[in-house]
Coordinates of C-alpha atoms in Angstrom, one line a residue:
Chain A
X1 CA 3.2 -108.2 24.6
X2 CA 1.9 -106.4 21.8
X3 CA 1.2 -108.5 18.8
X4 CA 2.3 -107.6 15.5
X5 CA -1.0 -107.0 14.4
X6 CA -1.5 -104.4 17.1
X7 CA 1.7 -102.6 16.2
X8 CA 1.1 -99.0 14.6
X9 CA 4.0 -97.7 13.0
X10 CA 2.4 -94.8 11.7
X11 CA 2.8 -91.6 13.8
X12 CA -0.4 -90.0 14.5
X13 CA 1.1 -86.9 16.2
X14 CA 3.7 -84.3 14.5
X15 CA 6.3 -83.7 16.5
X16 CA 6.4 -79.8 17.1
X17 CA 9.7 -78.1 18.5
X18 CA 9.1 -76.0 21.9
X19 CA 10.4 -73.0 19.8
X20 CA 7.7 -73.2 17.3
X21 CA 5.2 -73.7 20.0
X22 CA 6.4 -70.6 21.8
X23 CA 6.3 -68.4 18.4
X24 CA 2.9 -69.8 17.7
X25 CA 1.6 -68.4 20.9
X26 CA 3.4 -65.0 20.5
X27 CA 2.1 -64.7 16.9
X28 CA -1.6 -65.3 18.3
X29 CA -1.5 -62.8 21.0
X30 CA 0.4 -60.4 18.7
X31 CA -2.2 -60.7 15.8
X32 CA -5.2 -60.4 18.5
X33 CA -3.3 -57.1 19.9
X34 CA -2.7 -55.4 16.4
X35 CA -6.5 -56.3 15.5
X36 CA -7.9 -54.9 18.6
X37 CA -5.7 -51.9 18.4
X38 CA -6.6 -51.3 14.6
X39 CA -10.2 -51.2 15.6
X40 CA -9.6 -48.8 18.5
X41 CA -7.4 -46.3 16.5
X42 CA -10.1 -46.8 13.6
X43 CA -12.8 -45.9 15.9
X44 CA -10.9 -43.0 17.5
X45 CA -9.3 -41.6 14.3
X46 CA -12.6 -41.9 12.4
X47 CA -14.5 -40.0 15.2
X48 CA -12.1 -37.2 15.1
X49 CA -12.3 -37.0 11.1
X50 CA -15.7 -36.8 11.0
X51 CA -16.0 -34.4 13.8
X52 CA -13.4 -32.1 12.0
X53 CA -15.0 -32.5 8.7
X54 CA -18.5 -31.1 10.2
X55 CA -17.0 -28.3 12.0
X56 CA -15.2 -27.4 8.8
X57 CA -18.6 -27.8 6.9
X58 CA -20.0 -25.3 9.5
X59 CA -17.0 -22.8 9.1
X60 CA -17.4 -22.8 5.3
X61 CA -21.0 -21.8 5.6
X62 CA -20.4 -19.1 8.0
X63 CA -17.5 -17.9 6.0
X64 CA -19.8 -17.8 2.9
X65 CA -22.2 -15.8 4.4
X66 CA -20.2 -13.6 5.6
X67 CA -18.3 -13.1 2.2
X68 CA -22.0 -12.2 0.9
X69 CA -22.7 -9.6 3.7
X70 CA -18.9 -8.0 2.9
X71 CA -19.7 -8.2 -1.0
X72 CA -22.7 -6.1 -0.4
X73 CA -20.5 -3.3 1.1
X74 CA -18.3 -3.4 -1.7
X75 CA -18.7 0.4 -2.6
X76 CA -17.9 1.6 0.6
X77 CA -14.8 -0.7 0.7
X78 CA -13.7 0.7 -2.6
X79 CA -14.3 4.2 -1.4
X80 CA -12.4 3.6 1.8
X81 CA -9.6 2.2 0.2
X82 CA -9.2 4.9 -2.3
X83 CA -9.2 7.5 0.5
X84 CA -6.5 5.8 2.4
X85 CA -4.2 5.6 -0.6
X86 CA -5.1 9.1 -1.6
X87 CA -5.0 10.7 1.8
X88 CA -1.1 9.5 2.0
X89 CA -0.3 10.9 -1.2
X90 CA -1.9 14.3 -0.5
X91 CA -0.5 14.6 2.7
X92 CA 2.8 14.2 1.2
X93 CA 2.4 16.6 -1.1
X94 CA 1.1 19.1 1.2
X95 CA 4.2 18.8 3.3
X96 CA 6.6 19.2 0.3
X97 CA 5.1 22.6 -0.4
X98 CA 7.1 25.5 0.0
X99 CA 6.2 28.2 2.0
X100 CA 6.7 31.4 -0.1
X101 CA 5.0 33.5 2.6
X102 CA 8.3 33.0 4.4
X103 CA 10.5 33.4 1.4
X104 CA 8.9 37.0 0.8
X105 CA 9.0 38.0 4.3
X106 CA 13.0 37.1 4.4
X107 CA 13.4 38.8 1.0
X108 CA 12.0 41.8 1.8
X109 CA 14.1 42.1 5.0
X110 CA 17.1 41.6 2.8
X111 CA 16.1 43.9 0.0
X112 CA 13.2 46.2 -0.5
X113 CA 11.2 46.0 -3.8
X114 CA 12.3 49.1 -4.9
X115 CA 15.9 47.9 -5.2
X116 CA 15.2 44.6 -6.7
X117 CA 16.0 44.1 -10.6
X118 CA 15.4 40.3 -10.6
X119 CA 14.5 37.5 -8.2
X120 CA 15.2 33.8 -9.4
X121 CA 14.3 30.8 -7.3
X122 CA 15.2 27.2 -8.3
X123 CA 14.1 23.7 -7.5
X124 CA 16.9 23.6 -5.0
X125 CA 15.6 26.9 -3.3
X126 CA 18.7 28.8 -4.4
X127 CA 17.4 32.1 -5.1
X128 CA 19.5 34.8 -7.0
X129 CA 18.8 38.3 -6.4
X130 CA 19.9 41.6 -8.7
X131 CA 19.7 44.4 -6.9
X132 CA 20.5 48.3 -7.9
X133 CA 21.5 50.7 -5.1
X134 CA 22.6 54.2 -5.3
X135 CA 25.6 54.0 -2.6
X136 CA 27.7 51.3 -1.6
X137 CA 26.4 51.9 2.0
X138 CA 23.0 50.3 0.9
X139 CA 25.0 47.1 -0.5
X140 CA 26.7 46.9 2.5
X141 CA 23.4 47.1 4.6
X142 CA 22.1 44.3 2.3
X143 CA 25.2 42.3 2.9
X144 CA 24.9 42.8 6.9
X145 CA 21.1 41.6 6.5
X146 CA 22.1 38.7 4.6
X147 CA 24.6 37.8 7.6
X148 CA 22.1 38.3 10.4
X149 CA 19.7 35.9 8.4
X150 CA 22.0 33.5 7.9
X151 CA 22.9 33.5 11.7
X152 CA 19.1 33.5 12.4
X153 CA 18.8 30.3 10.2
X154 CA 16.5 31.7 8.0
X155 CA 19.0 31.1 4.9
X156 CA 22.3 29.8 4.3
X157 CA 25.2 30.0 1.7
X158 CA 25.1 33.6 1.2
X159 CA 27.2 34.5 -1.7
X160 CA 28.3 37.9 -3.4
X161 CA 28.1 37.2 -7.1
X162 CA 28.9 40.3 -8.6
X163 CA 29.0 43.8 -8.1
X164 CA 29.1 46.4 -10.9
X165 CA 29.8 50.0 -10.5
X166 CA 27.4 51.8 -13.2
X167 CA 28.3 54.6 -15.2
X168 CA 25.2 56.5 -14.4
X169 CA 26.5 56.2 -10.8
X170 CA 24.6 53.6 -9.3
X171 CA 25.8 50.2 -8.2
X172 CA 24.2 46.9 -9.3
X173 CA 24.9 43.7 -7.3
X174 CA 23.8 40.2 -7.5
X175 CA 23.7 37.8 -4.4
X176 CA 22.6 34.0 -4.0
X177 CA 21.3 32.3 -1.1
X178 CA 19.6 29.3 0.0
X179 CA 16.3 29.9 1.7
X180 CA 15.2 27.6 4.6
X181 CA 11.6 27.0 3.4
Chain B
X1 CA 4.4 -81.3 -4.0
X2 CA 0.6 -80.9 -3.1
X3 CA 1.1 -83.3 -0.2
X4 CA 4.1 -81.2 1.2
X5 CA 1.7 -78.2 0.9
X6 CA -0.8 -79.9 2.9
X7 CA 1.4 -81.2 5.4
X8 CA 3.3 -77.5 5.8
X9 CA -0.4 -76.0 6.0
X10 CA -1.4 -78.6 8.9
X11 CA 1.8 -77.9 10.6
X12 CA 1.7 -74.2 10.8
X13 CA -1.9 -73.1 10.3
X14 CA -2.1 -71.3 13.5
X15 CA 1.2 -69.6 13.0
X16 CA -0.2 -68.5 9.2
X17 CA -3.4 -67.1 10.5
X18 CA -1.8 -65.2 12.9
X19 CA 0.7 -63.8 10.6
X20 CA -2.1 -63.2 8.2
X21 CA -4.2 -61.3 10.8
X22 CA -1.1 -59.0 11.8
X23 CA -0.4 -58.3 8.0
X24 CA -4.0 -57.2 7.6
X25 CA -4.1 -54.8 10.8
X26 CA -0.9 -53.5 9.3
X27 CA -2.5 -52.9 5.9
X28 CA -5.4 -51.4 7.9
X29 CA -3.4 -49.2 9.6
X30 CA -0.9 -47.8 6.8
X31 CA -3.5 -47.5 4.4
X32 CA -6.4 -46.6 6.1
X33 CA -6.1 -45.0 9.6
X34 CA -2.7 -43.2 8.8
X35 CA -4.6 -41.4 5.6
X36 CA -7.2 -40.7 7.5
X37 CA -5.1 -39.2 10.3
X38 CA -3.7 -36.7 7.6
X39 CA -6.5 -35.9 6.5
X40 CA -7.6 -35.1 9.9
X41 CA -4.5 -32.7 10.3
X42 CA -5.4 -30.9 7.0
X43 CA -8.8 -30.5 8.3
X44 CA -7.8 -29.2 11.4
X45 CA -5.3 -26.5 9.6
X46 CA -8.0 -25.6 7.4
X47 CA -10.4 -25.1 10.1
X48 CA -7.8 -22.7 11.3
X49 CA -7.3 -21.0 8.5
X50 CA -11.3 -20.6 8.4
X51 CA -11.3 -19.3 11.6
X52 CA -8.9 -16.7 11.1
X53 CA -10.8 -15.5 7.8
X54 CA -14.1 -15.4 9.9
X55 CA -12.6 -13.2 12.3
X56 CA -11.3 -11.0 9.4
X57 CA -14.4 -10.9 7.7
X58 CA -16.4 -10.3 11.1
X59 CA -14.6 -7.3 11.7
X60 CA -14.5 -6.1 8.2
X61 CA -18.3 -6.7 8.1
X62 CA -18.6 -4.5 11.3
X63 CA -16.4 -1.6 10.1
X64 CA -18.2 -1.3 6.9
X65 CA -21.4 -1.3 8.0
X66 CA -20.6 1.4 10.4
X67 CA -19.3 3.7 7.5
X68 CA -21.5 6.1 5.8
X69 CA -21.4 5.9 2.0
X70 CA -22.0 9.6 1.5
X71 CA -19.5 10.5 4.0
X72 CA -17.0 8.5 2.5
X73 CA -17.9 10.1 -1.0
X74 CA -17.6 13.4 0.2
X75 CA -14.1 12.6 1.9
X76 CA -12.9 11.4 -1.7
X77 CA -14.2 14.4 -3.2
X78 CA -12.4 16.4 -1.0
X79 CA -9.3 14.4 -1.7
X80 CA -9.7 14.3 -5.4
X81 CA -10.4 17.9 -5.5
X82 CA -6.5 18.1 -4.5
X83 CA -5.1 15.6 -6.4
X84 CA -7.4 14.4 -9.1
X85 CA -7.7 11.0 -10.8
X86 CA -6.4 12.3 -14.1
X87 CA -5.0 15.0 -15.9
X88 CA -8.3 17.0 -15.5
X89 CA -6.9 20.0 -17.8
X90 CA -10.4 21.8 -16.9
X91 CA -9.5 22.0 -13.2
X92 CA -6.2 22.9 -13.8
X93 CA -7.4 26.2 -15.8
X94 CA -10.1 26.8 -13.4
X95 CA -7.4 26.7 -10.5
X96 CA -5.2 29.1 -12.4
X97 CA -7.8 31.4 -13.3
X98 CA -9.3 31.5 -10.0
X99 CA -5.9 32.2 -8.1
X100 CA -5.0 35.0 -10.8
X101 CA -8.2 36.4 -10.6
X102 CA -8.6 36.6 -6.7
X103 CA -4.9 37.9 -6.5
X104 CA -5.4 40.6 -9.4
X105 CA -2.4 39.5 -11.6
X106 CA -2.7 39.3 -15.4
X107 CA -1.8 36.2 -17.1
X108 CA 0.4 36.5 -20.2
X109 CA 1.0 33.0 -21.0
X110 CA 0.0 29.5 -19.8
X111 CA 1.3 26.7 -21.3
X112 CA 1.6 22.8 -20.5
X113 CA 5.1 21.7 -20.8
X114 CA 6.2 18.6 -22.6
X115 CA 8.0 16.4 -20.5
X116 CA 10.4 15.8 -23.2
X117 CA 11.3 19.4 -23.4
X118 CA 12.6 19.5 -19.7
X119 CA 16.3 19.6 -18.8
X120 CA 17.5 16.0 -18.3
X121 CA 18.3 16.8 -14.7
X122 CA 14.9 18.2 -14.0
X123 CA 12.9 15.3 -15.9
X124 CA 14.9 12.8 -14.2
X125 CA 13.9 14.5 -10.6
X126 CA 10.6 14.3 -11.6
X127 CA 10.6 11.1 -12.7
X128 CA 12.0 9.7 -9.5
X129 CA 9.6 12.0 -7.3
X130 CA 6.5 11.1 -9.1
X131 CA 7.8 7.2 -8.1
X132 CA 8.5 7.9 -4.6
X133 CA 5.2 9.8 -3.8
X134 CA 3.1 7.7 -6.2
X135 CA 1.6 10.3 -8.6
X136 CA 2.1 11.6 -12.0
X137 CA 3.5 15.3 -12.7
X138 CA 2.0 17.6 -15.2
X139 CA 4.5 20.3 -15.8
X140 CA 3.2 23.7 -16.5
X141 CA 4.4 27.1 -17.4
X142 CA 2.8 30.5 -16.6
X143 CA 4.2 34.0 -17.0
X144 CA 2.3 36.8 -15.1
X145 CA 2.2 40.3 -14.5
X146 CA 1.5 42.5 -11.5
X147 CA 2.8 44.3 -8.8
X148 CA 5.5 42.9 -6.0
X149 CA 2.6 42.2 -3.5
X150 CA 0.6 40.8 -6.1
X151 CA 3.4 38.5 -7.1
X152 CA 4.1 37.7 -3.4
X153 CA 0.4 37.1 -2.8
X154 CA -0.1 34.7 -5.9
X155 CA 2.9 32.6 -5.0
X156 CA 1.6 32.1 -1.3
X157 CA -1.9 31.5 -2.3
X158 CA -1.1 29.2 -5.4
X159 CA 0.5 26.3 -3.2
X160 CA -2.5 26.4 -0.7
X161 CA -5.4 26.1 -2.8
X162 CA -7.5 23.0 -4.5
X163 CA -6.2 21.7 -7.1
X164 CA -2.9 21.6 -5.5
X165 CA -0.2 23.3 -7.5
X166 CA 3.5 23.4 -6.7
X167 CA 6.0 26.0 -7.8
X168 CA 9.2 24.6 -8.9
X169 CA 11.1 27.6 -9.9
X170 CA 10.3 31.2 -10.8
X171 CA 11.9 34.1 -12.6
X172 CA 10.8 37.7 -11.1
X173 CA 11.8 40.9 -13.6
X174 CA 11.3 44.2 -12.3
X175 CA 10.5 46.4 -15.2
X176 CA 9.4 49.3 -12.9
X177 CA 8.4 49.3 -9.3
X178 CA 4.8 48.6 -10.0
X179 CA 4.9 46.0 -13.0
X180 CA 6.8 42.9 -12.5
X181 CA 6.8 39.8 -14.7
X182 CA 6.9 36.8 -13.2
X183 CA 7.7 33.2 -15.2
X184 CA 6.7 30.4 -13.1
X185 CA 7.5 26.7 -13.5
X186 CA 4.7 24.9 -11.8
X187 CA 3.4 21.3 -11.9
X188 CA 0.0 19.8 -10.8
X189 CA -0.3 16.2 -9.5
X190 CA -2.6 13.6 -10.4
X191 CA -3.1 9.9 -9.8
X192 CA -5.6 7.2 -10.7
X193 CA -8.2 6.0 -8.3
X194 CA -7.4 2.1 -7.4
X195 CA -8.5 -0.2 -10.0
X196 CA -9.3 -3.3 -7.4
X197 CA -10.8 -3.5 -3.7
X198 CA -8.5 -6.6 -3.1
X199 CA -9.1 -9.9 -1.9
X200 CA -12.6 -10.4 0.4
X201 CA -10.3 -11.9 3.3
X202 CA -8.0 -8.7 3.1
X203 CA -8.3 -6.9 6.6
X204 CA -9.6 -3.1 6.6
X205 CA -9.2 -0.5 9.1
X206 CA -11.2 2.6 9.5
X207 CA -9.5 6.2 8.7
X208 CA -6.8 6.7 11.3
X209 CA -6.2 10.2 13.2
X210 CA -3.7 11.1 10.5
X211 CA -5.8 10.6 7.5
X212 CA -8.7 12.5 9.2
X213 CA -6.3 15.4 9.7
X214 CA -5.3 15.5 6.1
X215 CA -8.9 15.2 5.1
X216 CA -9.5 18.2 7.3
X217 CA -6.6 20.1 6.1
X218 CA -7.7 19.4 2.5
X219 CA -11.0 20.5 3.2
X220 CA -9.6 23.8 4.7
X221 CA -7.6 24.6 1.4
X222 CA -9.7 27.3 -0.5
X223 CA -11.4 25.4 -3.6
X224 CA -10.8 26.9 -7.1
X225 CA -12.4 24.3 -8.9
X226 CA -16.1 23.9 -9.6
X227 CA -16.6 20.2 -8.7
X228 CA -18.8 17.7 -10.6
X229 CA -19.4 14.1 -10.3
X230 CA -16.9 11.9 -11.8
X231 CA -17.2 8.6 -12.3
X232 CA -14.1 6.2 -13.1
X233 CA -14.5 3.3 -15.6
X234 CA -15.8 0.1 -13.9
X235 CA -13.0 -2.1 -12.6
X236 CA -12.7 -6.0 -12.6
X237 CA -13.3 -7.0 -9.0
X238 CA -13.0 -10.8 -9.1
X239 CA -14.7 -12.7 -6.7
X240 CA -16.0 -9.4 -4.9
X241 CA -17.9 -8.0 -7.8
X242 CA -20.4 -5.9 -6.4
X243 CA -23.6 -4.2 -8.3
X244 CA -21.8 -0.8 -8.4
X245 CA -18.8 0.8 -9.2
X246 CA -16.8 1.0 -5.8
X247 CA -14.9 3.9 -7.1
X248 CA -17.4 6.3 -8.6
X249 CA -17.6 9.2 -6.8

């Protein structure tokens, strides 16, 4: 029988619940796992970072060298750029030029120079001619030619503007048409 | 209080240490790994951009090194003889003088028209045209005398020479069959040379077939103007500043 002197009422061990013990174990495992994960990911990401940084530095150097080479050719680049822009403008302007060779060929078919009093040509390619003839037959001939030229699509919108019988016996007529230049 | 704290620490030491390690790991992940990862992504994007720039620069260098500067100057000179970089009244007078002399008509009057004196509709049309083509137009008025054939030849020739002249309208009065008076409204185009070459990483290409054809067409046009070397004011080229003015002829 234990004596009074050997009785020990002070608890030497704390009572830990089973749930807490399980939590303790789980936390330990997770902490070790997270530490390992941190180290591995740190090494991996760090390696990738340093590789990319050195690659970028290499490319920056390469680009600087190329920029220096291209800068030496700035004059040629400027000339090339100027040529490209100006050739577009020149091409457009040349394309917009009117062919007066065709115009005078058409005009000479319509009315001979001897019958012409005046010729006016405006920005919309509208031509007004004033002719002087001796007979109405000549005027009708001109009308026939205008009709033919219209049919052949050399001109369009022919109009007889005026017809005047002069006292001296001649006839003055004015026509208009739009040349297809 | 302190006793209780000590007791707490004693009881839950392992748990506290474990939680502390997890927190440190999380902190290391979010404040170390993640920013490093994001910087890596930025580096990758930068590398992609640099690679693209390098490809452009390599092609640009190859193109520029394949070109001959004197040939380019000659081609630009040809084009500026058609459409000069400024009003160049001297080339205008020379062209008109050249054509009239060649054809044989006599010049009665030659004057530059002030844009403000044009009819509103004409002025508006000219302004719209300038904008669409990208040039400035210098209107002029010319009165010439000659025969019918000379008038026809003049009108046909004037639109096919350098410097390029455009005939907007004309009035021919037949005073007698041998003498015709012609009142011509014309204009001449001019446009300044580019002021900047652009960014160094801007791509360029060689002259295309259409551009070569335009230069050939321009070169085939009779030159009425005595050509001289022209230098335009030096330009601000930013990071691409070279030793010489890139647009000087």
